[in-house]
Coordinates of C-alpha atoms and ligand atoms in Angstrom, one line a residue:
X1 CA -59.6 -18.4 7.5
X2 CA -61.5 -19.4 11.2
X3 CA -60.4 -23.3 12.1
X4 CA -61.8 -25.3 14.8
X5 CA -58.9 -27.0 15.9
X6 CA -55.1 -26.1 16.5
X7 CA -52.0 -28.4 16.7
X8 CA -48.8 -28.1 18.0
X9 CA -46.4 -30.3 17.4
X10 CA -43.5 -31.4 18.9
X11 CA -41.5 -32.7 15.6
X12 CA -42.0 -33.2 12.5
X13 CA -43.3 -36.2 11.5
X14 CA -45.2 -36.7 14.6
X15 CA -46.6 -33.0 12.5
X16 CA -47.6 -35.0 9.6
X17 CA -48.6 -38.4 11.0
X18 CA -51.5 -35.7 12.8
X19 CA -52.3 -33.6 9.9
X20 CA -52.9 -37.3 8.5
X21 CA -55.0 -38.6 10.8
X22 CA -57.0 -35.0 10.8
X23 CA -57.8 -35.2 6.5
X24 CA -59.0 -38.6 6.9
X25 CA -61.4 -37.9 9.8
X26 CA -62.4 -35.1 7.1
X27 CA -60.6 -32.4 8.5
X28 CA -59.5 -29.5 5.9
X29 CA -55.9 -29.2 7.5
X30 CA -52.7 -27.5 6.6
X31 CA -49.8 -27.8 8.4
X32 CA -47.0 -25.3 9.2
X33 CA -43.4 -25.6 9.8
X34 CA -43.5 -22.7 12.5
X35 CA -45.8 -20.3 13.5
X36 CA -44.1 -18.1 11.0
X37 CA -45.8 -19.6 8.3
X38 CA -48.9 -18.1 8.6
X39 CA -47.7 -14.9 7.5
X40 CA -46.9 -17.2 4.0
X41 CA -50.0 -18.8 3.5
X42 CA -51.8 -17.8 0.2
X43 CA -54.7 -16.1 0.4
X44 CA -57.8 -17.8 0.1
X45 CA -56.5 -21.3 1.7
X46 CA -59.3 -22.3 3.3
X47 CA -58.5 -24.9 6.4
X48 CA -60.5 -26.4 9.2
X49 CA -57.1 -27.8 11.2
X50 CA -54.0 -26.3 11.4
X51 CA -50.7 -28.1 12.4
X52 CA -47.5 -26.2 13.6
X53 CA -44.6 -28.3 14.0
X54 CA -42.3 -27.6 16.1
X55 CA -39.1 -29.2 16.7
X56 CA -38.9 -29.5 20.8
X57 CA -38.9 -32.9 21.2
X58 CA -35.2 -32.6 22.2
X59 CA -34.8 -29.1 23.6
X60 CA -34.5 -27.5 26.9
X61 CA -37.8 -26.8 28.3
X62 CA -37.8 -23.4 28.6
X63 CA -37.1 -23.2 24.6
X64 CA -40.0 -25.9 24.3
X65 CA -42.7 -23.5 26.1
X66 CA -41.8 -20.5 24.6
X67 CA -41.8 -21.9 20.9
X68 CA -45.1 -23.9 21.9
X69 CA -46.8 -20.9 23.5
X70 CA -45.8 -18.9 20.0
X71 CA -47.4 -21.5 18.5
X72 CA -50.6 -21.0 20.5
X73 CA -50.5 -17.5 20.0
X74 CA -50.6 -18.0 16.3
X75 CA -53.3 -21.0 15.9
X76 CA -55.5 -18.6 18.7
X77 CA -55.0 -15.7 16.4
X78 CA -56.9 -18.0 13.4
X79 CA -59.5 -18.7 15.9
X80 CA -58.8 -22.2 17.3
X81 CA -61.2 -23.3 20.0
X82 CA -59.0 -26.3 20.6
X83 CA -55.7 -27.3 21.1
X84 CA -53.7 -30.6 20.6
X85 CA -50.7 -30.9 21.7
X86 CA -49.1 -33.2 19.9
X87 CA -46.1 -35.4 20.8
X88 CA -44.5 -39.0 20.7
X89 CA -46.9 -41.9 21.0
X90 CA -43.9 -42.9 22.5
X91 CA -44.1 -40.5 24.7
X92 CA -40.1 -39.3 24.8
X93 CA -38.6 -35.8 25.1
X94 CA -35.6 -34.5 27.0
X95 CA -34.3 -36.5 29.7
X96 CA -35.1 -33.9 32.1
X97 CA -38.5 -34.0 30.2
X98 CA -40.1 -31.2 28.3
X99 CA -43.6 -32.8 27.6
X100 CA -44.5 -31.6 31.4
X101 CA -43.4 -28.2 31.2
X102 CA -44.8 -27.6 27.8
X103 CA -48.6 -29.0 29.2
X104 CA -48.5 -26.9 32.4
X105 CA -47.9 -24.2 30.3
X106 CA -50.7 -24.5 28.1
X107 CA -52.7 -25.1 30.3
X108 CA -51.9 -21.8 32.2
X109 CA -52.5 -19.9 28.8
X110 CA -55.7 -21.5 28.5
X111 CA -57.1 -20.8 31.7
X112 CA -57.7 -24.8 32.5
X113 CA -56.8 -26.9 35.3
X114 CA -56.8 -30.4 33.8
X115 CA -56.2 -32.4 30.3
X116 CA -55.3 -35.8 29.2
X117 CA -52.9 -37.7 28.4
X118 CA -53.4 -40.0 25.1
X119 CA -49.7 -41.5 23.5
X120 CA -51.5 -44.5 22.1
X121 CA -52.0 -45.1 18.3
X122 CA -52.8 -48.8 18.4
X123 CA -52.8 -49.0 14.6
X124 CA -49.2 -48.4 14.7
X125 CA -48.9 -51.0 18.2
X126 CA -48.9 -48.4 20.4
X127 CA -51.6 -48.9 23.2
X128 CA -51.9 -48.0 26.7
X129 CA -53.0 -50.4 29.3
X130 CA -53.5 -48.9 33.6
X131 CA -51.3 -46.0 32.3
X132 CA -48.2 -48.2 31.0
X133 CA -47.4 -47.8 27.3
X134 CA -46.3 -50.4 25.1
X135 CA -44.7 -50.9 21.5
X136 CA -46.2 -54.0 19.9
X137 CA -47.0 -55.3 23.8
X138 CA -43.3 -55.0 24.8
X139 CA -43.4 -52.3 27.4
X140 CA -41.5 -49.2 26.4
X141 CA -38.6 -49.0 28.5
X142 CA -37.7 -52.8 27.2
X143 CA -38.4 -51.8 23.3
X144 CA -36.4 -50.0 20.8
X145 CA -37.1 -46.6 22.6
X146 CA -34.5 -47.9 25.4
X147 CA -31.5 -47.1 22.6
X148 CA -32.9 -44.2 21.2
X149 CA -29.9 -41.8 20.2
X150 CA -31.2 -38.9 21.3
X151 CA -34.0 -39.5 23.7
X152 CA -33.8 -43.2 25.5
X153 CA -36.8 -44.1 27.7
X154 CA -36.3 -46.2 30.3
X155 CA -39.9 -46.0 31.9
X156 CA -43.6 -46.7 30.8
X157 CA -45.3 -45.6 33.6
X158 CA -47.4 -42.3 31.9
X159 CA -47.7 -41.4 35.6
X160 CA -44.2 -41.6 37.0
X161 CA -42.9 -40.3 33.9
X162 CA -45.3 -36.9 33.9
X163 CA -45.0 -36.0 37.8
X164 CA -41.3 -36.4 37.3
X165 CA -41.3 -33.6 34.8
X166 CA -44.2 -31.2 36.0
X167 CA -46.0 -29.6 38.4
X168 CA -49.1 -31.2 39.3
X169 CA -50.2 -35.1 39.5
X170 CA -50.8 -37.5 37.3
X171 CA -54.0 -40.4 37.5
X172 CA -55.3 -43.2 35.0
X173 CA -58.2 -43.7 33.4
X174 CA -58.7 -47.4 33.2
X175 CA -59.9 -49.4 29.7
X176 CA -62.6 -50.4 31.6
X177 CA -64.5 -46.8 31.6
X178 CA -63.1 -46.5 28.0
X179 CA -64.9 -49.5 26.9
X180 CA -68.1 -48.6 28.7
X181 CA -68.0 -45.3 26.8
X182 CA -67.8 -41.4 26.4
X183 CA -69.8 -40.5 29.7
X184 CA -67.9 -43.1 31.7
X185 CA -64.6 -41.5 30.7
X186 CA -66.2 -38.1 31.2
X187 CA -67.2 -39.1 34.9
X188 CA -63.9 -40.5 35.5
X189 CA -61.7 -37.5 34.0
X190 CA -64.1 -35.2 36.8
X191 CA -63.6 -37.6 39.7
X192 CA -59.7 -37.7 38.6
X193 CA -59.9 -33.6 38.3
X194 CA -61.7 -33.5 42.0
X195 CA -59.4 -35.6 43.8
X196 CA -56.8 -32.9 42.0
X197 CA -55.4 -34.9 39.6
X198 CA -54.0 -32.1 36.5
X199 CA -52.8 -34.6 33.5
X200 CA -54.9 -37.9 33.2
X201 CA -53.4 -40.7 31.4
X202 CA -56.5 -42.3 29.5
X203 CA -56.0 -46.5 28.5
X204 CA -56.2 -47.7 25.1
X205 CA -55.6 -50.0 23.1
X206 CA -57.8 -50.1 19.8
X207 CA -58.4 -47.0 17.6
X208 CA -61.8 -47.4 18.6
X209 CA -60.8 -46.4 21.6
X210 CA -59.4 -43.0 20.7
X211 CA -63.1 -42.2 19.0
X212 CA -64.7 -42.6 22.3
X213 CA -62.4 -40.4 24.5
X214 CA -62.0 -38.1 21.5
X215 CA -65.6 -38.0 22.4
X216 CA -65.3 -37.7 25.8
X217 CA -63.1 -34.6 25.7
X218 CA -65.1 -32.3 23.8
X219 CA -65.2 -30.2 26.9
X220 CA -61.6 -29.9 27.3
X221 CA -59.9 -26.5 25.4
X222 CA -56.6 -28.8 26.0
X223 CA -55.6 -32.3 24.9
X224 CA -52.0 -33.3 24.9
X225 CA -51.4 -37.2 23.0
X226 CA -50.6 -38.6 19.6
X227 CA -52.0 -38.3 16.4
X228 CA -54.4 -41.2 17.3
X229 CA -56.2 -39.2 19.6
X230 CA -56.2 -36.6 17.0
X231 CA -58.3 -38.2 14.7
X232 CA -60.7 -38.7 18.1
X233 CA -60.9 -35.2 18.6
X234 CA -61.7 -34.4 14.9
X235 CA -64.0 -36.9 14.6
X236 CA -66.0 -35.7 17.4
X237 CA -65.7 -31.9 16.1
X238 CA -67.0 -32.5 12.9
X239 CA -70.2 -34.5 15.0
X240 CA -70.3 -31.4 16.7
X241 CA -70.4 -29.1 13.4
X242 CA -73.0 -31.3 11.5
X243 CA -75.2 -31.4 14.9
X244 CA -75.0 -27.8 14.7
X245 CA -76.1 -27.6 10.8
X246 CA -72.9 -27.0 9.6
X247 CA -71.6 -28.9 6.5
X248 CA -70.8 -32.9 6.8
X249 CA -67.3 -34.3 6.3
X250 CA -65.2 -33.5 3.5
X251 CA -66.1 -36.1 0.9
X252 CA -63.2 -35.0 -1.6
X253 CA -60.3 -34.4 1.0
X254 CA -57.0 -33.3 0.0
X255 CA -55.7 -37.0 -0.2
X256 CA -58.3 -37.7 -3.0
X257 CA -57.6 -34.2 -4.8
X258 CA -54.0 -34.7 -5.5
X259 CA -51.3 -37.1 -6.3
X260 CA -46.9 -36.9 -5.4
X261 CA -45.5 -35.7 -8.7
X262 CA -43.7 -38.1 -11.3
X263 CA -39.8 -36.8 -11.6
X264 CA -36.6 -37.7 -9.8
X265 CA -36.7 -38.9 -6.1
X266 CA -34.4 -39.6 -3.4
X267 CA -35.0 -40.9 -0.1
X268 CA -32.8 -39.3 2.9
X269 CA -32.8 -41.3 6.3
X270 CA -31.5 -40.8 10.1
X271 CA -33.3 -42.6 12.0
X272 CA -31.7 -45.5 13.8
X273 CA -35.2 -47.0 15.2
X274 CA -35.0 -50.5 14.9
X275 CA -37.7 -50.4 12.1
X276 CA -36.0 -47.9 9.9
X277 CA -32.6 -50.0 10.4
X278 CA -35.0 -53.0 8.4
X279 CA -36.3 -50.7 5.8
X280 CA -32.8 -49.3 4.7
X281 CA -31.4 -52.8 4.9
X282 CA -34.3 -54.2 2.5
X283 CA -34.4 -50.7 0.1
X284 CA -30.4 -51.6 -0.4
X285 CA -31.5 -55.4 -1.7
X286 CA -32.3 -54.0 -4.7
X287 CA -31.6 -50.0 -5.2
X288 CA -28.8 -47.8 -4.8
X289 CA -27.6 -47.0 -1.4
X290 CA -24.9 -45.0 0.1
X291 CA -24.0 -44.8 3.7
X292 CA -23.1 -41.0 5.5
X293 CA -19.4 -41.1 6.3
X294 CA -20.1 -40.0 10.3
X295 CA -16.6 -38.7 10.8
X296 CA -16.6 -36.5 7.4
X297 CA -20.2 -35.6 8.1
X298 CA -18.7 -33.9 11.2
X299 CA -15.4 -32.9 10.1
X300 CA -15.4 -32.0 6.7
X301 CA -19.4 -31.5 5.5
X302 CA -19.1 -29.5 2.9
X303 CA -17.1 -31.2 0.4
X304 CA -19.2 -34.7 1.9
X305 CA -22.3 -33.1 0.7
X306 CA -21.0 -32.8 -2.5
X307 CA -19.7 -35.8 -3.4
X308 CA -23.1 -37.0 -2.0
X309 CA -25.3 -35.0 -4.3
X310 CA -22.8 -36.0 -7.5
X311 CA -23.7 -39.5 -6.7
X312 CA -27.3 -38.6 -5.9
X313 CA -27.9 -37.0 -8.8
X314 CA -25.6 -39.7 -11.0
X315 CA -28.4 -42.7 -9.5
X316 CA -31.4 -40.4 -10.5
X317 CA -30.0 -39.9 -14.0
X318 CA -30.2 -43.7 -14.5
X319 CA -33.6 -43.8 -13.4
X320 CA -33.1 -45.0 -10.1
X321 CA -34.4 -43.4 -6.6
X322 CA -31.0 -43.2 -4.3
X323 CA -31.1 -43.6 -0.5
X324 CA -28.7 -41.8 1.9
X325 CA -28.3 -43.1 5.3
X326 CA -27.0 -42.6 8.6
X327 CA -29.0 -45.1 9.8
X328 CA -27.4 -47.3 11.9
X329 CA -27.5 -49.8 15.0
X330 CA -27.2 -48.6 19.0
X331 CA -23.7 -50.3 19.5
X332 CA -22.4 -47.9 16.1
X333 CA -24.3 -44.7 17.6
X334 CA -23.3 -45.2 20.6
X335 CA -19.8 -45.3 19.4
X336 CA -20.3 -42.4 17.2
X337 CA -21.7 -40.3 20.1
X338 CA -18.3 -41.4 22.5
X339 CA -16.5 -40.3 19.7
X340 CA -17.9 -36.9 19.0
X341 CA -20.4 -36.3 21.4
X342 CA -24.2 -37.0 21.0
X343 CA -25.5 -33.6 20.6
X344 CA -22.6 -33.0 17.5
X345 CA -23.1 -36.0 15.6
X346 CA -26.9 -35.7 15.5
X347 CA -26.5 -31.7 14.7
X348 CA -24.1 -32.5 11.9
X349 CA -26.0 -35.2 10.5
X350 CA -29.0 -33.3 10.3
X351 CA -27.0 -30.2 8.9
X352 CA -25.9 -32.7 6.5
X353 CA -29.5 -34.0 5.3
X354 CA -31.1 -30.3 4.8
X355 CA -28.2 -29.6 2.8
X356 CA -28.2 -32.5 0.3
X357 CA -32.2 -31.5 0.6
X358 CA -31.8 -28.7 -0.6
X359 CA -28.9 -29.5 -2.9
X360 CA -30.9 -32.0 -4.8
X361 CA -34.0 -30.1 -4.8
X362 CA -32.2 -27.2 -6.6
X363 CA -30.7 -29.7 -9.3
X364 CA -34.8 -30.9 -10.2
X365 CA -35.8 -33.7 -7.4
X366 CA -39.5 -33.4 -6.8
X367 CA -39.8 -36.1 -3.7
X368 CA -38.0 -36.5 -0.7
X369 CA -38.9 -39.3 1.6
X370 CA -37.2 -38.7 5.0
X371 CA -36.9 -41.2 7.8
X372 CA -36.5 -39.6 11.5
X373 CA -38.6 -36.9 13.1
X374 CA -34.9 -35.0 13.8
X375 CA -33.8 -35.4 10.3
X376 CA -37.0 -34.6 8.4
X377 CA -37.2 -31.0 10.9
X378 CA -34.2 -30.5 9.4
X379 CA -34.9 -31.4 5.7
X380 CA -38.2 -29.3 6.0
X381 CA -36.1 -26.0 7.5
X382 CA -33.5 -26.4 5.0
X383 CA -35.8 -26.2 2.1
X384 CA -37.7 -23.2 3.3
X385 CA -41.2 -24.4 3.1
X386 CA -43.0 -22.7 5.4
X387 CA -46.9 -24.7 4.9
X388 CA -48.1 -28.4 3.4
X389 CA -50.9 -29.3 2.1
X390 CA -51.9 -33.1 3.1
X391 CA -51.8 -35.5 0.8
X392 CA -52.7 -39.6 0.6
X393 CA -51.5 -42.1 3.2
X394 CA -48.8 -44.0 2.4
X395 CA -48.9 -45.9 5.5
X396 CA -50.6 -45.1 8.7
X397 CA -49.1 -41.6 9.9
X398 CA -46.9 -40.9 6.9
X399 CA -49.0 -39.2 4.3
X400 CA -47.4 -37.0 1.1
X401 CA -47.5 -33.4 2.1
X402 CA -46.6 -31.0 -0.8
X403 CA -45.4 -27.3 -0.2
X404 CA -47.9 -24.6 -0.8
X405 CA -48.4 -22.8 -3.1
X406 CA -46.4 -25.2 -5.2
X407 CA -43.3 -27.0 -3.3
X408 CA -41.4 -30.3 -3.5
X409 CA -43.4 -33.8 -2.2
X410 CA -42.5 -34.8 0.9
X411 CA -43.2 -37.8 2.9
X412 CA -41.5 -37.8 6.5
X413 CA -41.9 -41.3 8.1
X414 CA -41.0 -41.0 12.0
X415 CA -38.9 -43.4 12.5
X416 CA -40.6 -46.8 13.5
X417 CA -43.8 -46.6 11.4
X418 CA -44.2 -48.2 8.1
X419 CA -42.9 -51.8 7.0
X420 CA -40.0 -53.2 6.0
X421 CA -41.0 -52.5 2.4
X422 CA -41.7 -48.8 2.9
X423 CA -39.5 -46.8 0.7
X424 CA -40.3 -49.0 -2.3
X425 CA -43.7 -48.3 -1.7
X426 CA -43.3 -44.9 -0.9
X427 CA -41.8 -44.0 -4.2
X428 CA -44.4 -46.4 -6.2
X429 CA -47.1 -45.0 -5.2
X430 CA -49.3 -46.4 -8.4
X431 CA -50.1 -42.9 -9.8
X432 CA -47.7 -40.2 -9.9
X433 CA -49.1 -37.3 -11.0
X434 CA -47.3 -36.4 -14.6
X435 CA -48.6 -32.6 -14.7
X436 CA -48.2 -32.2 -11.1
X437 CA -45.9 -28.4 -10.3
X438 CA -42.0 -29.5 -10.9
X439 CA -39.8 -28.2 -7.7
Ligands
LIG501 N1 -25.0 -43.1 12.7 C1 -25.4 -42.3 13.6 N2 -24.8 -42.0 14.8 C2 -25.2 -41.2 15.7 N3 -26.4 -40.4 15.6 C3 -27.1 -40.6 14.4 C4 -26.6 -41.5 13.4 N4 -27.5 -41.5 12.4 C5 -28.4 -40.6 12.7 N5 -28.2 -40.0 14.0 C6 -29.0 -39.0 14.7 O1 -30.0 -39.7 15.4 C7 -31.1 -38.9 15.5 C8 -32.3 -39.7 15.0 O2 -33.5 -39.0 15.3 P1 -34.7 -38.8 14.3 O3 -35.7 -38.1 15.0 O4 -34.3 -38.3 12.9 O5 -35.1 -40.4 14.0 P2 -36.1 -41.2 15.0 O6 -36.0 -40.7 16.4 O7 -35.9 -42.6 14.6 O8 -37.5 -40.7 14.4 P3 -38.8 -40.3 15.2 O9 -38.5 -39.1 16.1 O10 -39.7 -39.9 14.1 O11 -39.3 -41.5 15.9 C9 -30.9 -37.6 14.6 O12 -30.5 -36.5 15.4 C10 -29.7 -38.1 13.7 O13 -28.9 -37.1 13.2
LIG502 O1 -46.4 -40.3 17.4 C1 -45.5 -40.8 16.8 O2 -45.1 -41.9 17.0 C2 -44.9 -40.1 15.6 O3 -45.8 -39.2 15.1 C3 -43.8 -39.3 16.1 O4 -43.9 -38.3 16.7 C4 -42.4 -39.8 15.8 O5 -41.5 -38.7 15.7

């Protein structure tokens, strides 16, 4: 297997939402939970993309660059000319910051001096305008991501915030030389690189943006963004193939060749982003739901995770999909986190997701929705699956993935996509495959 282009990704679902984005450019892509999971890949599996994900969002640097240069190591070793280096389109990591040390790294193994930075995913409100991101046009530092449990931001300047966690400067590409096109972005990322400039914040604020600097950055072995940017990059690499003779797009990609498998369901969720708050509010109107107990989840887990798989398994012998939550407000984390500290209550929260995971999945469920980048690494690890294929798009950036060769259906929604309605629709997808591989 010889791809074209290798991702590495900082969590999850930011993992998925780019392996996503990849299969509907027409990208052949699998995606690993660790560079590990190359060694279990069937023979045969024939890929174009590969995304690792990581789960660095929220650790020390140092930890972040050496997993992401393993990941390098591993996507260079199947022949990857170029790198994406996926994180947050909201752009968060460590409050020291880890996205800057993880870039200037990658650059160093690549032998480059410059590459871009490209957060926005406007089809999920996420756009970019003179370098300052925004979620739905609120700037970042006043939206949701302020009370993020685990990693606030209280800036949106893509400038201030990379020179405050790197080595070299930071400059802005301006909308107006994105809407003039690929060679006006191309002049300005070389005038930004002269006047020695290493990361360059690029504006946008429709996906049609993201083809044109995907465009313009088919010189660069390194681009660092979201998965918008992704789809840029892949669209302009499979122009690239077809110019060169090689085979067009695709037609019959992975999400048209298979469906999520009929058969019990449950839907686990920590996030607290304010969307996911609205989602497990609305799933509750009408479907079982059952809140985490925080102070067992820390204090006594074990016997919490079982009374929590009983009931689990109790609502899925009616028929019913359960939800699990954690999900909660920022005045009731914050609290939580006073109470037990932040880094233990998220640990043992996600300890207690990947083991009703993997509790359930051992008593027959064959879908697990997760809600939370944290909480789906965590799921993910704890089932053991080591490589996805991608399946259809549920909403933009969560597709189905299923384990390969023949795993459980997952869909991992980072925590402020989808609508209110997303679980239900999630789990209704119109046509469950009946034959589909059980568990
Ligand atoms: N009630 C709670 N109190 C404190 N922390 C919580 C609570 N519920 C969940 N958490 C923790 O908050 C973190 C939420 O992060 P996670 O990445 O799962 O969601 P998210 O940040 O909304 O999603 P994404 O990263 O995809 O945007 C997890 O570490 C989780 O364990
Ligand atoms: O880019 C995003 O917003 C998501 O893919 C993500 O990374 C959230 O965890």
């Amino acid at each position: 297997m010889a791809i074209t282009l290798g991702v590495i990704a900082d969590d999850f679902t930011g993992a998925t939402d780019a392996a996503g984005f990849l299969v509907e450019a027409g990208l052949r892509t699998v995606q690993l939970t660790g560079p590990a999971g190359i060694e279990d890949l069937p023979d045969g599996l024939d890929a174009e993309a590969v995304v690792i994900s990581l789960k660095t969002r929220s650790t020390p640097a140092e930890q972040a660059v050496a997993e992401s240069l393993r990941a390098l190591d591993a996507l260079r070793g199947l022949g990857a000319e170029r790198i994406l280096f996926k994180y947050c389109s909201t752009f968060d990591s460590t409050a020291a910051g880890n996205i800057g040390p993880v870039t200037d790294a990658l650059l160093e193994a690549l032998e480059e001096d410059v590459t871009v930075l490209v957060p926005a995913l406007p089809v999920n409100g996420r756009t970019v305008r003179d370098g300052h991101l925004s979620v739905h046009g609120v700037p970042l530092h006043e939206s949701g991501m302020r009370d993020h449990p685990v990693t606030p931001m209280r800036d949106s300047s893509l400038v201030r915030l990379m020179e405050a966690q790197s080595a070299g400067r930071a400059a802005v590409v301006p909308l107006a030389a994105v809407d003039a096109g690929p060679a006006a972005v191309a002049e300005a990322l070389e005038a930004a690189r002269e006047a020695g400039a290493r990361y360059v914040a690029v504006d946008a604020v429709e996906m049609r943006h993201l083809d044109v600097i995907g465009e313009a950055v088919r010189d660069l072995r390194l681009v660092t963004g979201g998965s918008g940017i992704g789809s840029g990059v892949a669209k302009a690499v499979l122009a690239d193939a077809a110019s060169d003779g090689g085979e067009p797009a695709d037609a019959a990609a992975p999400s048209a060749r298979w469906r999520p498998a009929a058969g019990s369901a449950v839907i686990l969720s920590g996030s607290c982003s304010q969307m996911t708050n609205r989602q497990v509010a609305r799933y509750g109107e009408t479907a079982p739901a059952r809140a985490v107990d925080v102070d067992r989840a820390v204090a006594d887990a074990a016997q919490h995770v079982d009374e929590l798989v009983e009931w689990a398994a109790a609502r899925q012998a009616e028929g019913t999909a359960p939800l699990i939550y954690a999900t909660a407000g920022p005045e009731e984390v914050e609290a939580w986190q006073r109470r037990h500290g932040a880094e233990e209550v998220s640990a043992a929260i996600e300890s207690l997701f990947g083991r009703i995971a993997a509790a359930l999945r051992d008593r027959g469920t064959v879908r697990i929705v997760a809600a939370g980048g944290e909480t789906s690494g965590a799921v993910t690890r704890a089932l053991g699956l080591a490589a996805f294929e991608v399946g259809p798009t549920i909403a933009p950036g969560v597709p189905w993935t299923r384990g390969v060769p023949d795993g459980i259906d997952l869909a991992l929604k980072s925590g402020n996509f989808g609508d209110e309605d997303f679980f239900a629709d999630a789990l209704r997808t119109p046509d469950l495959d009946e034959t589909a591989p059980r568990g």
